[in-house]
Amino acid sequence: METVLVSLEAAHLPGVLRVTLNRPEKLNAFNPSVHKGLAEAMGRAEAEAEVRCVLITGAGRGFCAGQDLTERDMKSAAPIDLGGGLDTWYNPLVKRMRALPKPIVCAVNGVAAGAGANFALACDIVLAARSASFIQAFVKIGLVPDCGGTYFLPRLAGTQRAMALAMTGERLSAEDAERWGIIWKCVGDAELQNEAEKLAAQLASGPTRSLGLIKRAMYASAGNGLAAQLDLERDLQREIGKGGDYREGVSAFLEKRKPQFKGA
Ligand code: LHQ
């Protein structure tokens, strides 16, 4: 069985690369096969011009329960090095997601725990089903958050809320995640896939290069002062203004019609 389903549904959702975590019996926990599938999906998203948006979701009742905890033999006395898995899999994945010059939409269909929660937060726009939840489960097994959790959470929710979530491992409902600004929107369970597809389709028909540069500017802002950010905005505006989608956008506005962006 494929542990990650990847499809570019040209007819149904043009430009959208749908990526579905597919180990429902394990709540889509990460194992090497899932990581390989995600790396391949990222490779397609990076390489294929037809891909103009990525939509990530999970099969079954969970989104992702984080690292598969059955993968390691805890009875062995040999010292355990968890850094290797982060170097090999999680850290490159998060960096690639953030660097991808195309939007990534996440539809969190159920519980997102540990690295699964932070994998969702590494996406650019996160929607969640009302019954979904987010758990910084690491502390419950004597670990620290990884997969970018200590970077994303304080920035999204503030240090106090991030600290309490990480130190207690308390479950955060999708509604509270929305209220706290950790995710974009919480929607009814039955509406999630539709809403996520609508958003992904909108983004996939948008000015892809603009979207990529918006992403770059937003993420750069966390490490920049105002002057540096203003300079970056100038540079990006200069770059994007030379492209066809800007001309098309302004022309469509003046001609009172819908723009046909090519993503160029
Ligand atoms: C699982 C898992 C799972 C395997 C549910 N693994 N089977 C860590 C270490 C190394 C290096 C890199 O980084 C990391 C990062 C991390 O992600 S650490 C955090 C790992 N994740 C967790 O600690 C979460 C563990 N899971 C849970 O606490 C619960 O399953 C949650 C709260 C997610 C869901 O609870 P329920 O809805 O009650 O479902 P369940 O517990 O009954 O799970 C359903 C099945 O999925 C069950 O299998 P079974 O054969 O008994 O039906 C679970 O064993 C399996 N499962 N999570 N991480």
mmCIF file of C-alpha atoms in Angstrom, residues 15 17 30 33 50 59 62-63 74 94 118 140 150 168 173 176 193 195 197 202 224 257 259-260 262:
data_model
loop_
_atom_site.group_PDB
_atom_site.id
_atom_site.type_symbol
_atom_site.label_atom_id
_atom_site.label_comp_id
_atom_site.label_asym_id
_atom_site.label_seq_id
_atom_site.Cartn_x
_atom_site.Cartn_y
_atom_site.Cartn_z
ATOM 1 C CA GLY A 15 -2.666 22.851 -10.949
ATOM 2 C CA LEU A 17 -0.878 18.484 -6.369
ATOM 3 C CA PHE A 30 5.553 9.091 10.001
ATOM 4 C CA SER A 33 8.099 5.129 3.769
ATOM 5 C CA GLU A 50 2.037 22.401 -13.877
ATOM 6 C CA ALA A 59 -6.647 9.560 5.058
ATOM 7 C CA GLY A 62 -6.502 11.284 11.860
ATOM 8 C CA PHE A 63 -4.261 13.788 10.143
ATOM 9 C CA MET A 74 13.065 0.532 23.344
ATOM 10 C CA VAL A 94 10.278 21.512 6.659
ATOM 11 C CA ASN A 118 4.158 20.863 13.464
ATOM 12 C CA LYS A 140 4.315 13.103 27.134
ATOM 13 C CA THR A 150 9.511 25.818 18.778
ATOM 14 C CA THR A 168 1.579 20.311 29.123
ATOM 15 C CA SER A 173 -9.196 22.115 19.616
ATOM 16 C CA ASP A 176 -9.142 27.358 19.706
ATOM 17 C CA GLN A 193 -12.288 18.806 1.815
ATOM 18 C CA GLU A 195 -13.243 24.230 1.402
ATOM 19 C CA GLU A 197 -10.098 22.240 -2.583
ATOM 20 C CA GLN A 202 -8.107 29.535 -6.238
ATOM 21 C CA ASN A 224 14.200 41.013 9.631
ATOM 22 C CA ARG A 257 -12.695 41.347 -16.684
ATOM 23 C CA PRO A 259 -7.534 38.088 -14.950
ATOM 24 C CA GLN A 260 -6.120 34.943 -16.576
ATOM 25 C CA LYS A 262 -0.341 32.132 -16.143
#
